[in-house]
Amino acid sequence: MRLRPKFCMDKPSQPGCVTLEGTIERFTFRNPDSGWAVLRLTEDAGGEEVTLVGPLAQLKEGQRLRVTGSAEAHPKFGRQVKVERFEAIAPSSRAGIEAYLASGLVKGVGPAIAKRIVDEFGEDTLRVIEQEPARLRQVHGLGSKKVKELTDAVKAQHDLQNVLVFLRQHGLGAGLAARIVKRYGTNASALVQANPYRLADDVIGVGFRIADRLAGQLGIAPEAPERLDAALEFQLAQAAREGHCYLPEAALLHRTAELIGCAPTALASRVPELAKIGRVARQLPPGPDLLHDDPEPIVYPAALAVAEDGVARALDRLLRSNPPKLPLRPEAAVAWFAQVSGMSLAASQSDAIVRALREPVSVITGGPGVGKTTIVRALVQILAQKQLTLLLAAPTGRAAKRLEESTGHAASTLHRLLEFTPGANRFARDSDSPLAGDMLVVDEASMLDVQLAYSLLAAVPPKMKVVFVGDQHQLPSVGPGNVLADIIASGRVCTTALTRIFRQQTGSDIVRVAHEMLEGKVPSGGDVGDFFFVEADSSSQARVLLREMIASRIPRRFGLDPMNDVQVLCPMYRGEVGADALNRDLQDLLNPGQIEVERGGKRYRIGDKVMQIRNDYDREVWNGDVGRLTYLDTHAAKAYVRFPDREHQYGFEELGDLLPAYAISVHRSQGSEYPAIIVPVTTDHFLMLRRSLLYTAITRGKKLVVVVGSRKALEMAVKNNDDGRRHSGLRERLRDLRRLDGIHPEHEPRAAEDDGLFQWPAAPTE
């Protein structure tokens, strides 16, 4: 292939940058949903065919094209050009026009009719179609309907190119422009010029900053209402990503003013306006007025206000309900389970089972090794014995699989339980079509965010008992809210806190260290056991030690496979020992010399361990599922990933749904267990060094935990028990809704024992 290098506008210093013109001969791959395509272009200079790869799916065969991109060598398909910028040029030759019209532009206009049209009008054909369409009736086989369809199709293609040119003129890349066109069609230019900020809501990959830059180019004033409104909503969305359900109004105004460089007073009048049209909810904080001397308004994104209030009201409804009792005596059921299982239950475990069988809503919380799984097994067997229906679910696929394996009872993700419909973006199960069963147990409840909790509780009928099981000391949910902690702190829900450690009898240092950490004790690791602390003087030394442990020390001493059994959990993605850097290191160490592609700054190689990071209902692959990348077809822009159940195909444009998984964030590990984990802890991560993060990481390991880093950083993490208060109103909303006469147990709870603490909601005070 002969390519003519020219100056590359996008990356002038990039080797292999080329600009060429030619005619599209054929598409070898095209995905209209993503815009990605692979095509063959006949170059004007020399007539050679060139393979182009990029966001070209909206183009047609026969079109002329001017492209700028980088030349790459593919080991199987040879040289190809990765397109960075392109411009469609109207075909001018008879052959080009004929191919263009016959390309499927209009159904029913194939090669024969296209040839007759071009034979009639020659190189003037496209002008005739656009300016004198009535003359097309001269062509045999073209009726008035077909003439209109052909005229409209050519005009739409022309308009589409004008839209793409407009978007690229304002600094939007070809891929982003293609997504905008897919979303808005030929009206994209008008819609974007009318309100560029709509892009931040409607188009994946366009955030506020890109939309704001475009708005400035289009002449929108710095204090235009649409700019102020978009900035306020952007900051609320940012706060939600940080875990907040709302922001105090003053904090919202301050953060937004800093973002766009305007005075808070200019923004203050916009919040009530946004509230009037339902974009945000502005209200006084929940809770008794006497707690607030001069209550400052708080501001929610509208959806989170609905969700938080909905969770509180749904729980209140369940707590107030008087559901029929289960056809069993709870104390006798506990005794039966102890007998058939041969287990001696602690008093706190017995209490937890009794309350789960008796109360409409209950919580079971505690750290590793305290018997939470035993309690769930007991509930499974007791309800099965009475032929009652028990639903088991967890927020993620990993957690659901663990739950199913540990109980022997079918378990599902909450999304599958609620029958999520991707196209409609809603759950089929709701208050109008509730779940069916006698009891619902939700494991790993600390991972519940307020929106998922709202959807779940809306689908729970009054007669169904709900049991939340989780560890309140773990990291809170990735999404907004602090649901489990707020439910417990509200005092409304019967809570059993398990503290007696059972797995300690096996000599587990992991369990001992985790519980000591909750008391503020800094862990240490010796030469034996299953917990080790390996000290490093610097982040660079920690990085070297980590590679050495994975490559040789752990496999040699413990017989664990570095690819399948060892997982690195990082406080952050950035930095010397962040997940991004370590993924590159471990790819080169464990999987060198493979074919790879790069997307979004991440490398994907054949043989890589990768993790799905969102629920995919079409493929039935769930957030947190880990698989192996088995093949990369760069010509067709496809990747093949083998998960435990089956192999799936991904387009390259979908690789953002997968992350290299040699090293992952601690948040991504929630709900999982691994045979061995390594946790780098250095002062580079000081912003994230918190007790809950390190505790969550350590409790993911089953057989081996190794912490690598500085003792100073380890001490910082253990001593820092401040996770930063999440702005959440669920606790107070639950308290506001409680009954005036309190909640009275059927029987008085057993007194707290040394192996557990039973908490009962206190009666309200006047």
PDB file of N, CA and C in Angstrom, residues 623-660:
ATOM      1  N   ASN A 623     -21.896  -6.784  36.099  1.00  0.00           N
ATOM      2  CA  ASN A 623     -20.885  -5.906  36.683  1.00  0.00           C
ATOM      3  C   ASN A 623     -20.019  -6.709  37.659  1.00  0.00           C
ATOM      4  N   GLY A 624     -18.704  -6.742  37.396  1.00  0.00           N
ATOM      5  CA  GLY A 624     -17.797  -7.471  38.275  1.00  0.00           C
ATOM      6  C   GLY A 624     -17.398  -8.839  37.761  1.00  0.00           C
ATOM      7  N   ASP A 625     -18.068  -9.347  36.708  1.00  0.00           N
ATOM      8  CA  ASP A 625     -17.672 -10.640  36.148  1.00  0.00           C
ATOM      9  C   ASP A 625     -16.285 -10.520  35.518  1.00  0.00           C
ATOM     10  N   VAL A 626     -15.450 -11.523  35.752  1.00  0.00           N
ATOM     11  CA  VAL A 626     -14.081 -11.523  35.234  1.00  0.00           C
ATOM     12  C   VAL A 626     -13.945 -12.614  34.181  1.00  0.00           C
ATOM     13  N   GLY A 627     -13.318 -12.280  33.068  1.00  0.00           N
ATOM     14  CA  GLY A 627     -13.113 -13.238  31.992  1.00  0.00           C
ATOM     15  C   GLY A 627     -11.738 -13.087  31.373  1.00  0.00           C
ATOM     16  N   ARG A 628     -11.485 -13.878  30.324  1.00  0.00           N
ATOM     17  CA  ARG A 628     -10.228 -13.822  29.587  1.00  0.00           C
ATOM     18  C   ARG A 628     -10.483 -13.389  28.155  1.00  0.00           C
ATOM     19  N   LEU A 629      -9.676 -12.469  27.688  1.00  0.00           N
ATOM     20  CA  LEU A 629      -9.775 -12.003  26.304  1.00  0.00           C
ATOM     21  C   LEU A 629      -9.083 -13.052  25.426  1.00  0.00           C
ATOM     22  N   THR A 630      -9.859 -13.751  24.605  1.00  0.00           N
ATOM     23  CA  THR A 630      -9.323 -14.891  23.860  1.00  0.00           C
ATOM     24  C   THR A 630      -8.850 -14.552  22.452  1.00  0.00           C
ATOM     25  N   TYR A 631      -9.423 -13.494  21.833  1.00  0.00           N
ATOM     26  CA  TYR A 631      -9.045 -13.187  20.451  1.00  0.00           C
ATOM     27  C   TYR A 631      -9.391 -11.738  20.133  1.00  0.00           C
ATOM     28  N   LEU A 632      -8.534 -11.099  19.334  1.00  0.00           N
ATOM     29  CA  LEU A 632      -8.774  -9.747  18.828  1.00  0.00           C
ATOM     30  C   LEU A 632      -8.774  -9.781  17.312  1.00  0.00           C
ATOM     31  N   ASP A 633      -9.882  -9.399  16.719  1.00  0.00           N
ATOM     32  CA  ASP A 633      -9.981  -9.286  15.262  1.00  0.00           C
ATOM     33  C   ASP A 633      -9.963  -7.803  14.937  1.00  0.00           C
ATOM     34  N   THR A 634      -8.772  -7.257  14.735  1.00  0.00           N
ATOM     35  CA  THR A 634      -8.660  -5.812  14.520  1.00  0.00           C
ATOM     36  C   THR A 634      -9.209  -5.396  13.168  1.00  0.00           C
ATOM     37  N   HIS A 635      -9.285  -6.324  12.228  1.00  0.00           N
ATOM     38  CA  HIS A 635      -9.848  -5.986  10.917  1.00  0.00           C
ATOM     39  C   HIS A 635     -11.350  -5.738  11.038  1.00  0.00           C
ATOM     40  N   ALA A 636     -12.034  -6.605  11.778  1.00  0.00           N
ATOM     41  CA  ALA A 636     -13.477  -6.448  11.981  1.00  0.00           C
ATOM     42  C   ALA A 636     -13.788  -5.666  13.249  1.00  0.00           C
ATOM     43  N   ALA A 637     -12.748  -5.216  13.964  1.00  0.00           N
ATOM     44  CA  ALA A 637     -12.913  -4.433  15.189  1.00  0.00           C
ATOM     45  C   ALA A 637     -13.756  -5.178  16.227  1.00  0.00           C
ATOM     46  N   LYS A 638     -13.378  -6.442  16.473  1.00  0.00           N
ATOM     47  CA  LYS A 638     -14.109  -7.266  17.435  1.00  0.00           C
ATOM     48  C   LYS A 638     -13.144  -7.907  18.416  1.00  0.00           C
ATOM     49  N   ALA A 639     -13.612  -8.038  19.672  1.00  0.00           N
ATOM     50  CA  ALA A 639     -12.866  -8.750  20.704  1.00  0.00           C
ATOM     51  C   ALA A 639     -13.735  -9.889  21.217  1.00  0.00           C
ATOM     52  N   TYR A 640     -13.101 -10.984  21.588  1.00  0.00           N
ATOM     53  CA  TYR A 640     -13.821 -12.149  22.103  1.00  0.00           C
ATOM     54  C   TYR A 640     -13.344 -12.422  23.522  1.00  0.00           C
ATOM     55  N   VAL A 641     -14.300 -12.531  24.447  1.00  0.00           N
ATOM     56  CA  VAL A 641     -13.978 -12.692  25.863  1.00  0.00           C
ATOM     57  C   VAL A 641     -14.663 -13.939  26.392  1.00  0.00           C
ATOM     58  N   ARG A 642     -13.882 -14.803  27.036  1.00  0.00           N
ATOM     59  CA  ARG A 642     -14.415 -16.026  27.622  1.00  0.00           C
ATOM     60  C   ARG A 642     -14.679 -15.797  29.105  1.00  0.00           C
ATOM     61  N   PHE A 643     -15.963 -15.849  29.480  1.00  0.00           N
ATOM     62  CA  PHE A 643     -16.369 -15.805  30.877  1.00  0.00           C
ATOM     63  C   PHE A 643     -16.597 -17.247  31.343  1.00  0.00           C
ATOM     64  N   PRO A 644     -16.794 -17.473  32.630  1.00  0.00           N
ATOM     65  CA  PRO A 644     -16.948 -18.860  33.098  1.00  0.00           C
ATOM     66  C   PRO A 644     -18.045 -19.633  32.372  1.00  0.00           C
ATOM     67  N   ASP A 645     -19.130 -18.972  31.997  1.00  0.00           N
ATOM     68  CA  ASP A 645     -20.255 -19.682  31.389  1.00  0.00           C
ATOM     69  C   ASP A 645     -20.168 -19.805  29.875  1.00  0.00           C
ATOM     70  N   ARG A 646     -19.669 -18.751  29.214  1.00  0.00           N
ATOM     71  CA  ARG A 646     -19.664 -18.767  27.744  1.00  0.00           C
ATOM     72  C   ARG A 646     -18.755 -17.657  27.225  1.00  0.00           C
ATOM     73  N   GLU A 647     -18.530 -17.689  25.899  1.00  0.00           N
ATOM     74  CA  GLU A 647     -17.710 -16.661  25.256  1.00  0.00           C
ATOM     75  C   GLU A 647     -18.626 -15.621  24.615  1.00  0.00           C
ATOM     76  N   HIS A 648     -18.204 -14.359  24.696  1.00  0.00           N
ATOM     77  CA  HIS A 648     -18.994 -13.274  24.119  1.00  0.00           C
ATOM     78  C   HIS A 648     -18.132 -12.421  23.199  1.00  0.00           C
ATOM     79  N   GLN A 649     -18.803 -11.824  22.218  1.00  0.00           N
ATOM     80  CA  GLN A 649     -18.150 -10.937  21.256  1.00  0.00           C
ATOM     81  C   GLN A 649     -18.431  -9.485  21.625  1.00  0.00           C
ATOM     82  N   TYR A 650     -17.396  -8.663  21.576  1.00  0.00           N
ATOM     83  CA  TYR A 650     -17.521  -7.224  21.837  1.00  0.00           C
ATOM     84  C   TYR A 650     -16.961  -6.456  20.642  1.00  0.00           C
ATOM     85  N   GLY A 651     -17.661  -5.413  20.225  1.00  0.00           N
ATOM     86  CA  GLY A 651     -17.071  -4.485  19.280  1.00  0.00           C
ATOM     87  C   GLY A 651     -16.026  -3.643  19.995  1.00  0.00           C
ATOM     88  N   PHE A 652     -15.024  -3.170  19.248  1.00  0.00           N
ATOM     89  CA  PHE A 652     -13.989  -2.360  19.886  1.00  0.00           C
ATOM     90  C   PHE A 652     -14.581  -1.132  20.577  1.00  0.00           C
ATOM     91  N   GLU A 653     -15.698  -0.621  20.019  1.00  0.00           N
ATOM     92  CA  GLU A 653     -16.314   0.547  20.638  1.00  0.00           C
ATOM     93  C   GLU A 653     -16.948   0.200  21.987  1.00  0.00           C
ATOM     94  N   GLU A 654     -17.096  -1.092  22.291  1.00  0.00           N
ATOM     95  CA  GLU A 654     -17.679  -1.525  23.561  1.00  0.00           C
ATOM     96  C   GLU A 654     -16.619  -1.891  24.590  1.00  0.00           C
ATOM     97  N   LEU A 655     -15.344  -1.748  24.248  1.00  0.00           N
ATOM     98  CA  LEU A 655     -14.291  -2.142  25.178  1.00  0.00           C
ATOM     99  C   LEU A 655     -14.284  -1.288  26.440  1.00  0.00           C
ATOM    100  N   GLY A 656     -14.947  -0.131  26.394  1.00  0.00           N
ATOM    101  CA  GLY A 656     -15.082   0.678  27.607  1.00  0.00           C
ATOM    102  C   GLY A 656     -15.874  -0.030  28.693  1.00  0.00           C
ATOM    103  N   ASP A 657     -16.629  -1.086  28.325  1.00  0.00           N
ATOM    104  CA  ASP A 657     -17.358  -1.881  29.318  1.00  0.00           C
ATOM    105  C   ASP A 657     -16.455  -2.877  30.019  1.00  0.00           C
ATOM    106  N   LEU A 658     -15.207  -2.986  29.553  1.00  0.00           N
ATOM    107  CA  LEU A 658     -14.251  -3.930  30.126  1.00  0.00           C
ATOM    108  C   LEU A 658     -13.023  -3.183  30.622  1.00  0.00           C
ATOM    109  N   LEU A 659     -12.503  -3.597  31.762  1.00  0.00           N
ATOM    110  CA  LEU A 659     -11.260  -3.047  32.274  1.00  0.00           C
ATOM    111  C   LEU A 659     -10.239  -4.164  32.421  1.00  0.00           C
ATOM    112  N   PRO A 660      -8.966  -3.892  32.091  1.00  0.00           N
ATOM    113  CA  PRO A 660      -7.942  -4.865  32.475  1.00  0.00           C
ATOM    114  C   PRO A 660      -8.034  -5.115  33.976  1.00  0.00           C
TER     115      PRO A 660
END
